[in-house]
Structure formats: C-alpha cells, structure tokens
Short mmCIF file of C-alpha atoms and ligand atoms in Angstrom, two decimals:
data_model
loop_
_atom_site.label_atom_id
_atom_site.label_comp_id
_atom_site.label_asym_id
_atom_site.label_seq_id
_atom_site.Cartn_x
_atom_site.Cartn_y
_atom_site.Cartn_z
CA MET A 1 95.24 150.89 -25.53
CA SER A 2 91.84 152.38 -24.85
CA SER A 3 91.06 150.69 -21.93
CA TYR A 4 87.08 150.86 -22.66
CA ARG A 5 84.99 148.11 -23.25
CA VAL A 6 81.69 148.30 -25.00
CA LYS A 7 79.14 146.38 -25.15
CA GLU A 8 78.65 143.73 -27.90
CA THR A 9 75.86 143.86 -30.11
CA PRO A 10 75.00 141.91 -33.30
CA GLY A 11 75.98 144.56 -35.41
CA ASP A 12 79.35 146.02 -37.13
CA THR A 13 80.09 148.88 -34.74
CA ALA A 14 83.95 149.09 -35.14
CA TRP A 15 83.81 151.29 -37.92
CA PHE A 16 80.94 153.17 -36.29
CA HIS A 17 83.18 153.75 -33.21
CA ALA A 18 86.12 155.13 -35.49
CA ASP A 19 84.33 157.43 -37.96
CA ARG A 20 82.35 159.56 -35.08
CA PHE A 21 80.42 161.82 -37.34
CA GLY A 22 77.95 161.29 -39.93
CA MET A 23 74.63 163.53 -41.66
CA PHE A 24 70.90 163.09 -40.94
CA ILE A 25 69.05 164.19 -43.72
CA HIS A 26 65.47 164.74 -43.08
CA TRP A 27 63.53 165.12 -46.66
CA GLY A 28 59.96 164.44 -47.31
CA LEU A 29 57.00 166.27 -48.75
CA TYR A 30 57.28 168.33 -45.84
CA ALA A 31 59.52 170.18 -47.19
CA LEU A 32 57.02 171.53 -49.15
CA PRO A 33 54.85 173.36 -46.53
CA ALA A 34 58.37 174.24 -44.85
CA ARG A 35 56.94 174.46 -41.51
CA HIS A 36 58.34 171.22 -39.37
CA GLU A 37 57.80 166.99 -40.56
CA TRP A 38 55.02 166.37 -38.34
CA ILE A 39 53.02 169.00 -39.70
CA LYS A 40 50.46 166.74 -41.17
CA THR A 41 49.24 165.42 -37.98
CA ARG A 42 49.99 169.02 -36.18
CA GLU A 43 47.54 170.50 -38.43
CA CYS A 44 45.77 167.31 -38.96
CA ILE A 45 45.68 167.85 -42.64
CA PRO A 46 43.39 165.23 -44.43
CA GLU A 47 44.68 163.19 -46.85
CA GLU A 48 43.00 165.28 -50.06
CA LYS A 49 44.94 168.07 -48.62
CA TYR A 50 48.10 166.97 -48.10
CA GLN A 51 48.05 166.00 -51.64
CA LYS A 52 49.21 168.75 -53.07
CA TYR A 53 52.56 168.53 -51.87
CA PHE A 54 52.35 165.33 -53.77
CA ASP A 55 51.29 166.55 -56.97
CA HIS A 56 53.90 169.78 -56.14
CA PHE A 57 57.02 167.82 -55.30
CA ASP A 58 59.33 169.09 -57.82
CA PRO A 59 63.29 168.87 -56.71
CA ASP A 60 64.57 169.75 -59.90
CA LEU A 61 67.72 171.24 -58.02
CA TYR A 62 68.57 167.79 -56.15
CA ASP A 63 71.97 166.88 -56.84
CA ALA A 64 73.07 164.39 -54.60
CA LYS A 65 76.83 164.56 -55.60
CA GLU A 66 76.69 167.96 -54.12
CA TRP A 67 75.34 166.75 -51.12
CA ALA A 68 77.92 164.15 -50.64
CA LYS A 69 80.39 166.70 -51.63
CA MET A 70 79.09 168.80 -48.56
CA ALA A 71 79.22 166.26 -46.00
CA LYS A 72 82.17 164.82 -47.07
CA ALA A 73 84.27 168.22 -46.92
CA ALA A 74 81.97 169.05 -43.38
CA GLY A 75 83.91 165.71 -41.94
CA MET A 76 80.98 163.36 -41.72
CA LYS A 77 82.01 159.89 -42.46
CA TYR A 78 78.21 158.36 -42.83
CA ALA A 79 74.83 159.56 -43.82
CA VAL A 80 71.55 158.74 -42.84
CA LEU A 81 68.46 159.61 -45.20
CA THR A 82 64.87 159.10 -44.46
CA THR A 83 63.81 156.79 -47.12
CA LYS A 84 60.18 157.25 -45.52
CA HIS A 85 59.06 159.32 -42.72
CA HIS A 86 55.71 159.48 -40.84
CA GLU A 87 53.73 160.91 -43.77
CA GLY A 88 54.56 157.75 -45.39
CA PHE A 89 55.75 159.62 -48.83
CA CYS A 90 59.06 156.78 -50.11
CA LEU A 91 61.50 158.88 -51.66
CA PHE A 92 62.39 155.34 -53.24
CA ASP A 93 60.91 153.36 -55.90
CA SER A 94 58.98 150.65 -53.89
CA GLN A 95 56.37 148.86 -55.74
CA TYR A 96 54.31 147.99 -52.36
CA THR A 97 52.71 151.42 -52.72
CA ASP A 98 51.70 154.18 -55.05
CA TYR A 99 52.95 156.95 -52.85
CA LYS A 100 56.34 157.34 -53.87
CA CYS A 101 58.57 159.76 -55.58
CA THR A 102 58.67 158.45 -58.59
CA ASN A 103 54.77 159.06 -59.34
CA THR A 104 55.57 162.97 -58.42
CA PRO A 105 56.88 165.26 -60.77
CA ALA A 106 60.29 164.18 -59.57
CA GLY A 107 59.72 160.80 -61.39
CA ARG A 108 63.37 159.46 -60.33
CA ASP A 109 64.43 157.05 -57.21
CA LEU A 110 65.81 159.31 -54.88
CA VAL A 111 67.30 156.97 -52.20
CA LYS A 112 68.95 155.89 -55.51
CA GLU A 113 70.68 158.80 -55.88
CA PHE A 114 71.57 159.42 -52.73
CA VAL A 115 73.39 155.92 -52.22
CA ASP A 116 75.62 156.24 -55.69
CA ALA A 117 76.17 159.59 -54.99
CA PHE A 118 77.37 159.11 -50.95
CA ARG A 119 78.97 155.99 -51.64
CA ALA A 120 80.99 157.57 -54.57
CA GLU A 121 82.51 160.00 -51.77
CA GLY A 122 83.49 157.14 -49.81
CA LEU A 123 80.80 157.63 -47.01
CA LYS A 124 78.77 155.15 -45.31
CA ILE A 125 75.22 154.42 -46.13
CA GLY A 126 72.45 154.50 -43.46
CA PHE A 127 68.47 154.21 -44.20
CA TYR A 128 66.13 156.04 -41.76
CA TYR A 129 62.95 154.09 -41.91
CA SER A 130 59.63 155.38 -40.24
CA LEU A 131 57.67 152.76 -38.40
CA ILE A 132 54.87 155.51 -38.11
CA ASP A 133 52.82 155.84 -41.62
CA TRP A 134 50.07 158.36 -41.53
CA HIS A 135 49.40 157.88 -45.01
CA HIS A 136 48.94 154.10 -45.31
CA PRO A 137 45.39 152.64 -44.29
CA HIS A 138 46.30 150.12 -42.60
CA PHE A 139 48.03 151.93 -40.04
CA PRO A 140 45.45 152.38 -37.28
CA ILE A 141 44.79 155.86 -35.91
CA ASP A 142 46.39 156.33 -32.35
CA MET A 143 46.73 159.71 -30.28
CA LEU A 144 49.64 160.76 -32.70
CA HIS A 145 47.65 160.20 -36.09
CA PRO A 146 46.83 163.31 -38.12
CA ARG A 147 42.60 161.42 -38.18
CA ARG A 148 42.47 161.34 -34.21
CA ASN A 149 40.13 164.27 -34.19
CA ASP A 150 37.89 163.29 -36.56
CA LEU A 151 34.55 161.93 -35.11
CA ASP A 152 34.18 158.45 -36.47
CA ALA A 153 37.97 157.57 -35.90
CA GLN A 154 37.55 154.41 -33.79
CA GLU A 155 34.64 153.49 -37.00
CA GLN A 156 37.67 154.04 -39.23
CA ASN A 157 39.88 151.86 -36.97
CA LYS A 158 37.49 149.17 -37.60
CA THR A 159 39.08 148.65 -41.25
CA ARG A 160 42.55 149.02 -40.53
CA ASN A 161 44.58 146.03 -39.83
CA MET A 162 48.15 146.54 -38.49
CA LYS A 163 49.08 142.76 -39.58
CA ILE A 164 48.68 143.96 -42.92
CA TYR A 165 50.60 147.15 -42.54
CA ALA A 166 53.37 145.32 -40.31
CA GLN A 167 53.85 142.99 -43.44
CA TYR A 168 54.31 146.44 -45.65
CA MET A 169 56.98 147.46 -43.51
CA ARG A 170 59.27 143.97 -44.10
CA ASP A 171 58.49 144.26 -47.29
CA GLN A 172 59.77 147.59 -47.96
CA VAL A 173 62.70 146.79 -45.61
CA THR A 174 63.67 143.90 -48.08
CA GLU A 175 63.03 146.05 -50.97
CA LEU A 176 65.44 148.56 -49.51
CA LEU A 177 67.97 146.04 -47.62
CA THR A 178 67.90 144.39 -51.61
CA ASN A 179 68.13 147.04 -53.99
CA TYR A 180 70.65 149.30 -52.92
CA GLY A 181 73.96 147.27 -52.50
CA LYS A 182 75.59 147.42 -48.77
CA ILE A 183 73.57 149.11 -46.25
CA ASP A 184 75.42 149.92 -43.17
CA ILE A 185 72.81 151.70 -40.44
CA LEU A 186 68.80 151.37 -40.31
CA TRP A 187 67.17 153.37 -38.16
CA PHE A 188 63.97 152.76 -37.52
CA ASP A 189 61.60 155.57 -35.55
CA PHE A 190 59.66 155.23 -33.26
CA SER A 191 58.05 153.36 -30.51
CA TYR A 192 55.23 154.86 -27.91
CA PRO A 193 53.97 152.40 -26.03
CA ASN A 194 53.70 154.00 -22.75
CA ASN A 195 51.90 156.78 -24.63
CA LYS A 196 48.76 157.45 -22.44
CA PRO A 197 45.74 158.10 -24.60
CA GLU A 198 42.99 160.68 -23.34
CA LEU A 199 40.56 159.19 -20.92
CA GLY A 200 37.59 157.18 -22.96
CA LYS A 201 39.73 156.40 -25.85
CA GLU A 202 41.93 153.69 -24.74
CA TRP A 203 41.60 152.74 -27.97
CA MET A 204 44.01 155.11 -29.34
CA LYS A 205 46.92 153.74 -27.06
CA GLY A 206 50.59 153.91 -28.99
CA LYS A 207 52.32 151.27 -30.75
CA GLY A 208 55.59 149.54 -29.59
CA LYS A 209 57.19 146.26 -30.67
CA GLU A 210 54.18 143.76 -30.57
CA ASP A 211 52.42 146.54 -33.25
CA TRP A 212 55.37 146.22 -35.43
CA GLU A 213 56.29 142.68 -35.24
CA ALA A 214 59.29 144.04 -34.35
CA GLU A 215 61.30 140.97 -34.05
CA GLN A 216 60.30 139.95 -37.34
CA LEU A 217 60.82 142.63 -38.88
CA ILE A 218 64.55 143.06 -37.55
CA ALA A 219 64.91 139.53 -38.34
CA THR A 220 64.44 140.26 -41.95
CA ALA A 221 66.76 143.08 -41.80
CA ARG A 222 69.25 140.48 -40.26
CA SER A 223 68.98 137.85 -42.63
CA LEU A 224 69.75 140.40 -45.60
CA GLN A 225 72.56 142.28 -44.13
CA PRO A 226 73.46 140.64 -40.98
CA HIS A 227 76.31 143.47 -40.15
CA LEU A 228 73.83 146.17 -39.89
CA ILE A 229 74.11 148.68 -37.00
CA ILE A 230 70.23 149.04 -36.05
CA ASP A 231 68.70 151.53 -33.79
CA ASN A 232 66.75 150.92 -30.51
CA ARG A 233 63.37 152.38 -31.65
CA ALA A 234 61.41 149.65 -33.05
CA ASP A 235 61.24 148.73 -28.91
CA ILE A 236 63.60 146.07 -28.62
CA GLU A 237 67.61 146.55 -28.06
CA GLN A 238 69.83 146.61 -30.71
CA ASP A 239 73.03 147.77 -31.40
CA LEU A 240 72.37 152.06 -30.98
CA TRP A 241 71.02 154.07 -28.83
CA THR A 242 69.75 157.11 -29.89
CA PRO A 243 69.88 160.23 -27.14
CA GLU A 244 67.91 162.86 -29.50
CA GLN A 245 68.04 166.49 -28.99
CA TYR A 246 70.06 166.34 -25.93
CA GLN A 247 73.53 166.75 -24.85
CA ILE A 248 75.06 163.51 -22.49
CA ASP A 249 77.57 164.37 -20.05
CA GLU A 250 79.11 160.93 -19.47
CA TRP A 251 79.32 157.94 -21.84
CA LEU A 252 75.57 156.19 -21.80
CA ARG A 253 75.65 153.00 -19.45
CA HIS A 254 73.09 150.16 -19.84
CA PRO A 255 70.47 150.48 -17.37
CA LYS A 256 70.84 147.12 -16.09
CA THR A 257 73.91 145.79 -16.37
CA GLY A 258 75.91 149.31 -16.11
CA GLU A 259 77.92 148.37 -19.62
CA LEU A 260 78.89 151.02 -21.47
CA LEU A 261 76.85 151.18 -24.92
CA THR A 262 77.41 152.34 -28.52
CA TRP A 263 75.45 155.54 -28.64
CA GLU A 264 74.52 158.66 -31.17
CA ALA A 265 73.42 161.89 -30.71
CA CYS A 266 71.09 163.01 -32.70
CA GLN A 267 70.83 166.93 -33.35
CA THR A 268 69.26 169.75 -35.90
CA PHE A 269 70.92 173.31 -36.86
CA SER A 270 67.73 174.83 -36.08
CA GLY A 271 65.24 172.50 -33.92
CA SER A 272 62.94 170.63 -36.40
CA TRP A 273 64.44 167.94 -38.80
CA GLY A 274 62.79 168.70 -42.07
CA TYR A 275 63.26 172.39 -43.98
CA TYR A 276 61.50 175.07 -41.93
CA ARG A 277 61.21 178.21 -43.25
CA ASP A 278 61.00 180.74 -40.96
CA GLU A 279 62.70 179.00 -37.76
CA THR A 280 64.83 181.71 -36.14
CA SER A 281 66.60 179.23 -33.89
CA TRP A 282 69.28 178.21 -35.83
CA LYS A 283 72.44 177.84 -33.40
CA SER A 284 75.43 179.19 -33.21
CA PRO A 285 78.93 178.09 -34.45
CA GLU A 286 80.72 177.50 -30.91
CA MET A 287 77.32 175.25 -30.14
CA LEU A 288 77.84 173.36 -33.28
CA ILE A 289 81.55 172.46 -32.50
CA ARG A 290 80.63 172.03 -29.29
CA MET A 291 78.43 169.37 -29.10
CA LEU A 292 80.53 167.48 -31.47
CA VAL A 293 83.62 167.43 -29.28
CA ASN A 294 81.65 166.68 -26.28
CA THR A 295 79.68 164.14 -27.98
CA VAL A 296 83.37 162.26 -28.79
CA SER A 297 84.36 163.03 -25.07
CA CYS A 298 81.75 160.50 -23.74
CA GLY A 299 82.50 158.24 -26.54
CA GLY A 300 79.43 159.25 -28.41
CA ASN A 301 78.79 159.72 -32.16
CA LEU A 302 77.30 163.12 -33.51
CA LEU A 303 74.28 162.78 -36.35
CA MET A 304 73.84 166.32 -37.29
CA ASN A 305 70.75 166.83 -39.39
CA VAL A 306 70.21 168.89 -42.79
CA GLY A 307 66.34 169.61 -43.74
CA PRO A 308 66.93 170.24 -47.48
CA THR A 309 64.49 172.68 -49.55
CA ALA A 310 61.24 171.32 -51.83
CA ARG A 311 63.95 171.90 -54.77
CA GLY A 312 66.52 169.74 -53.13
CA GLU A 313 69.12 172.03 -51.81
CA PHE A 314 70.59 172.62 -48.77
CA ASP A 315 69.39 176.09 -48.05
CA TYR A 316 72.28 178.92 -47.13
CA ARG A 317 71.95 178.69 -43.14
CA ALA A 318 72.76 175.06 -43.40
CA LYS A 319 75.13 175.44 -46.10
CA ASP A 320 76.74 177.95 -43.16
CA ALA A 321 76.68 175.29 -40.75
CA LEU A 322 78.05 172.73 -42.52
CA LYS A 323 80.65 175.36 -43.45
CA VAL A 324 81.49 175.43 -39.62
CA PHE A 325 82.00 172.39 -39.62
CA GLU A 326 84.29 171.80 -42.42
CA ASP A 327 86.63 174.88 -41.42
CA TRP A 328 87.12 173.34 -37.97
CA MET A 329 87.47 169.58 -38.70
CA HIS A 330 89.97 170.87 -41.51
CA GLY A 331 92.30 171.22 -38.79
CA ASN A 332 91.12 169.54 -35.83
CA SER A 333 89.77 166.36 -36.79
CA ARG A 334 92.62 164.70 -35.36
CA SER A 335 90.45 165.14 -32.06
CA ILE A 336 87.46 163.36 -33.31
CA TYR A 337 88.40 160.40 -35.48
CA ASN A 338 89.74 157.54 -33.80
CA CYS A 339 89.44 158.85 -30.54
CA THR A 340 86.74 158.50 -27.47
CA MET A 341 86.59 159.62 -23.96
CA ALA A 342 89.70 159.96 -22.22
CA GLU A 343 91.12 157.40 -19.30
CA PRO A 344 89.63 157.70 -15.93
CA GLU A 345 92.83 158.62 -14.33
CA LEU A 346 93.61 161.69 -17.41
CA LEU A 347 89.56 162.47 -16.77
CA LYS A 348 90.73 163.78 -12.74
CA CYS A 349 93.26 166.31 -14.44
CA LEU A 350 90.34 167.91 -16.84
CA PRO A 351 90.42 171.66 -15.87
CA PRO A 352 87.38 174.02 -15.76
CA ASP A 353 85.56 174.99 -19.37
CA CYS A 354 87.49 172.01 -21.03
CA ARG A 355 86.71 168.91 -22.84
CA PHE A 356 89.00 166.15 -23.40
CA THR A 357 89.06 163.28 -26.16
CA GLN A 358 91.91 160.49 -26.36
CA SER A 359 93.37 158.42 -29.07
CA THR A 360 92.07 155.19 -29.06
CA ASP A 361 96.17 154.09 -28.95
CA GLY A 362 96.30 155.97 -25.91
CA LYS A 363 98.95 157.89 -27.26
CA ARG A 364 97.43 161.54 -27.94
CA LEU A 365 95.27 163.42 -25.38
CA TYR A 366 93.05 166.32 -27.09
CA LEU A 367 91.99 169.11 -24.53
CA HIS A 368 89.33 171.47 -26.20
CA ILE A 369 88.59 174.47 -24.53
CA PHE A 370 85.57 175.97 -24.28
CA SER A 371 86.04 179.08 -22.63
CA TYR A 372 89.38 180.48 -23.67
CA PRO A 373 91.19 181.46 -20.41
CA PHE A 374 94.02 184.35 -20.15
CA SER A 375 97.48 183.08 -20.39
CA HIS A 376 97.68 179.67 -18.70
CA ILE A 377 95.88 176.34 -18.48
CA LEU A 378 97.03 174.28 -15.28
CA LEU A 379 96.57 170.53 -15.71
CA LYS A 380 96.68 169.06 -11.93
CA GLY A 381 98.25 165.46 -12.03
CA LEU A 382 100.08 165.69 -15.53
CA ALA A 383 103.32 166.59 -14.99
CA GLY A 384 105.63 164.69 -16.10
CA LYS A 385 103.51 162.84 -18.52
CA VAL A 386 103.69 164.90 -21.56
CA GLU A 387 106.32 164.61 -24.18
CA TYR A 388 104.92 167.78 -26.32
CA ALA A 389 102.14 170.02 -26.80
CA GLN A 390 100.74 172.17 -29.32
CA PHE A 391 97.70 173.52 -30.80
CA LEU A 392 96.04 171.08 -33.08
CA HIS A 393 95.19 173.45 -36.18
CA ASP A 394 98.66 174.84 -36.82
CA GLY A 395 100.58 172.71 -34.94
CA SER A 396 102.31 175.69 -33.57
CA GLU A 397 104.41 174.66 -30.02
CA ILE A 398 102.56 175.29 -26.57
CA LEU A 399 105.28 175.80 -23.82
CA MET A 400 104.89 173.68 -21.00
CA ASP A 401 105.79 174.25 -17.18
CA GLU A 402 106.10 172.13 -14.83
CA GLY A 403 105.78 172.71 -10.85
CA GLN A 404 104.11 175.97 -10.45
CA VAL A 405 103.10 178.77 -12.99
CA ASP A 406 106.42 181.39 -12.21
CA HIS A 407 107.80 182.92 -9.27
CA PHE A 408 105.57 186.29 -9.52
CA SER A 409 102.34 183.96 -9.35
CA GLU A 410 101.22 183.96 -6.26
CA GLY A 411 98.17 182.64 -5.34
CA ALA A 412 98.48 180.27 -8.18
CA ALA A 413 98.58 176.39 -8.01
CA LYS A 414 101.55 174.76 -6.87
CA GLY A 415 102.68 170.96 -6.28
CA ASP A 416 104.91 168.48 -8.12
CA ASP A 417 101.93 167.18 -10.08
CA LEU A 418 100.92 170.45 -11.95
CA LEU A 419 101.37 170.95 -15.41
CA VAL A 420 101.26 174.64 -17.22
CA LEU A 421 100.41 175.43 -20.61
CA ASN A 422 101.16 178.84 -21.59
CA LEU A 423 99.14 180.54 -23.95
CA PRO A 424 98.92 183.00 -26.26
CA VAL A 425 96.84 185.65 -25.23
CA ILE A 426 94.75 186.11 -28.17
CA LYS A 427 92.38 183.16 -28.56
CA PRO A 428 93.25 181.65 -31.92
CA PRO A 429 90.54 182.16 -34.90
CA VAL A 430 89.46 178.53 -33.83
CA HIS A 431 85.77 178.33 -32.97
CA VAL A 432 87.04 175.63 -30.18
CA PRO A 433 90.84 175.80 -29.97
CA VAL A 434 92.40 172.07 -29.32
CA ILE A 435 95.43 171.22 -27.39
CA GLU A 436 97.27 168.23 -28.61
CA LEU A 437 99.32 166.50 -25.72
CA PHE A 438 101.73 163.75 -26.74
CA LEU A 439 101.75 161.61 -23.85
CA LYS A 440 105.14 160.04 -22.66
C1 GLC B 501 61.43 162.36 -33.97
C2 GLC B 501 60.85 162.47 -34.37
C3 GLC B 501 60.87 163.03 -35.84
C4 GLC B 501 62.58 162.94 -36.15
C5 GLC B 501 63.33 161.77 -35.47
C6 GLC B 501 64.83 162.42 -35.76
O1 GLC B 501 61.05 160.38 -33.56
O2 GLC B 501 59.79 162.18 -34.92
O3 GLC B 501 60.44 163.87 -36.70
O4 GLC B 501 62.71 162.20 -37.44
O5 GLC B 501 63.08 161.85 -33.68
O6 GLC B 501 65.65 161.40 -34.27
#
C-alpha cells in the first residue's frame, strides 16, 4: 500500500485521488470575440457594447454528448464547466438574473445538457463558479473591473452594495447544487485581497473572503452537498489546492503543517482558457503527456482545459490535442489511474529524464521515459526488487540484467544493487514510453 497520508479535509476526495485526470471547460460569451475570456476587462468594454455577444450567442452545434464522448475517450474521469465566468453570463437558467443563456438565441439551459451528457458517460461533475462578476450591478468596481477607468467609477460604487451581490452568489450556488443532482466539485474563482490599487485609488481594493462572505457561501454549499470537493480560491482553505499554468516538481505540502495536500494542476492547450482563435502557442503532444505524467508523479491531478467555440464545438486543434491524450491513455492509463508518487526509497533510484508513478497498492512501479536513451536505463538500487518488466503500451518484455550492463561496457556503472533495463534502439511510437515494473 502507498505509504502516503494526505491531509484530511471535509469533502470526499477518495475518488479524486484515484481518477487523476479531468476536463476543464471554459465557455461563455467571450467565445464570440474569441480573443481571451478576460476581454471585457482587458479592453474595458462597456455593457452596451458587450451586449452584442449576448444577442448573437447561438451555439447551434453544441452537442454535450459529443463533448462527453471526447472527454471520456481522452481518459478524463471528471469535468468542470464554467457555469458563470468573470463576465457574469450564466450558462444555466437562474431565476436571479436575466443575464443567462435561456435569454439568448441559445434558448436552453446549457449546464443541464452538460450534466446529463457527462453523467451518462460516467464522468463526475464539477461546477466552476466565478466569484468575480463584471456584469452584476452590485459588484463594486475594483482594479480588475472593466469600469475601473471611468471618471465617475468611485461615484458609481456608491450605488453598488456588495452584500446584495454576496446574497446573489449564495442564491445561485443554491440553484446549482439543488437543480442538477449530485455535484462532485465546486470550483470558486478567485480572490485577490492583496492586490494593491493605484496610489490615490485605495477604494479600488481587491476582494477576499470578507467580501464574498465566503464562510456563509461555503456553508450554504456544504449544507446542500456535504461531500463536495471545494477549492481554496474563495480565500478559505477547503479541500483543493490549485496551482495554475505551472508545473510542480514535488508533492504540494501545507505551508504551515507540512502535510501532503490534495492538489490539481490546471493547464490550457494554448494559453488562454476561453476560445482564442488566433493563439499560436499550442503545446506539443509530448508536452501535453509530460504534464499529465509529471503531475501524477507528484501525487496530483491534471485538469486540462478546452475552450469551445461560439458555435458550441471543440475546435480542430483542441480535438487534435484530446486525441493525443486518447492515443496515449489507451495503452498507458494504468500508470495514471490509482497511481501516485513513488515511495521515497524508490524515488532515490529515479534515472535522469524520467518520472516514476506507483500503483497505490504498491505493487507496480511505472517508469516514464521523457528523453529516450540509447539501449539501457540503469536503475541503481533496484536490483533484486523487480520480478518482471514490460513496455506498458504493448506488453512486450523488457530484458533485465543485474550488477552490470555487459562485459564490454567499460566505464559503465556496476554494483550489486544495479538493475539494467535493455531497451530497443528504436523508440516505440509513443509520445512518452512507459515501462511497467512488477515489484517483488
Ligand atoms: C484564472 C483566470 C481565469 C481562469 C482560471 C482558471 O483565475 O481568471 O480566466 O478561469 O484562472 O484557473
């Protein structure tokens, strides 16, 4: 059994640690301008002008069943959808606002279709809910808000009452956790209490737990669905730590107690979260697979984002990227599901340019080869500990030697504890080849 103990938290994280891989979906009105989900505030677009995206939101090709099939095929076990992003637009039929998809040409509750389709494919369901809201009339203008440069911004704030907005969030979270059955993850986003406003504009201060009334908000959520995994971005520690667009190289630990944490890296295919037509920074297939492997090798999950188009589809580049995961996971998912960071003793044997994961029953060690070497991998310290070795993708045997490479390999490492894996010269056609080691 894996010897790692993860810090206990209120939500049910057992399935999460086993499932490891999920799909993030950022979808909203920003899919129409198709140049970043923050466009409303980046370009300080006034409400009247942003309205055109609402009026033209017509995702006629949206087929949640297709999305769910693609997520499942890619090996993803859960999905987190933006029910509302910072722009304030709701993808669900909320009774507390008119700013929702049912009032656009879409005319349907898009969250409902998502939930039904993904659940039918056996995926767990997560809701992203933005704490920030650049549409709500009671959300006070701050340094991130599209109205921040208005000459009368401070004046406008006099009619904005954060308490009303905090109640709005509780009401909407109640709807989300009442009308759609069992929800597994609630992903709040995000707090910025320490953002410093410009000199002389102190009233524009950032927002944190007091502003959101986060304690009450979380209590509301837990009273409806106690098992929920809730992230930390409401500025109160909950179940989930969420490093964003960053690759971790050690299991995240609690900054005060040092305990191991439940964590999830979120990553994009190309940089932005919403659909960005002209973005050219799409990650290579190798990089995508390495991110997944690296994450699990440090005891974490990967939440990989797709930004669907305004027509309601995954664009061709996103489909290609999902196919990369599909092909790799088809033969290699055994090194991901129910796997975690290898035990410390084994980690000491990790060769260069490789990552280990280990099954949580402790019986199998997976060696992921990031940079394919010529003919041998030397595992110092593993001699006598491995019963059998094979490539995971095709189950073909990897011959092993112990003690030394062979008698002509002058200068090579030797020693009783040395295990030598003999590789074919040609790298198999797998972005990251995996060797499965059956431990004695
Ligand atoms: C950031 C961004 C946001 C994105 C999120 C995903 O907080 O504000 O656009 O939704 O990260 O982690």
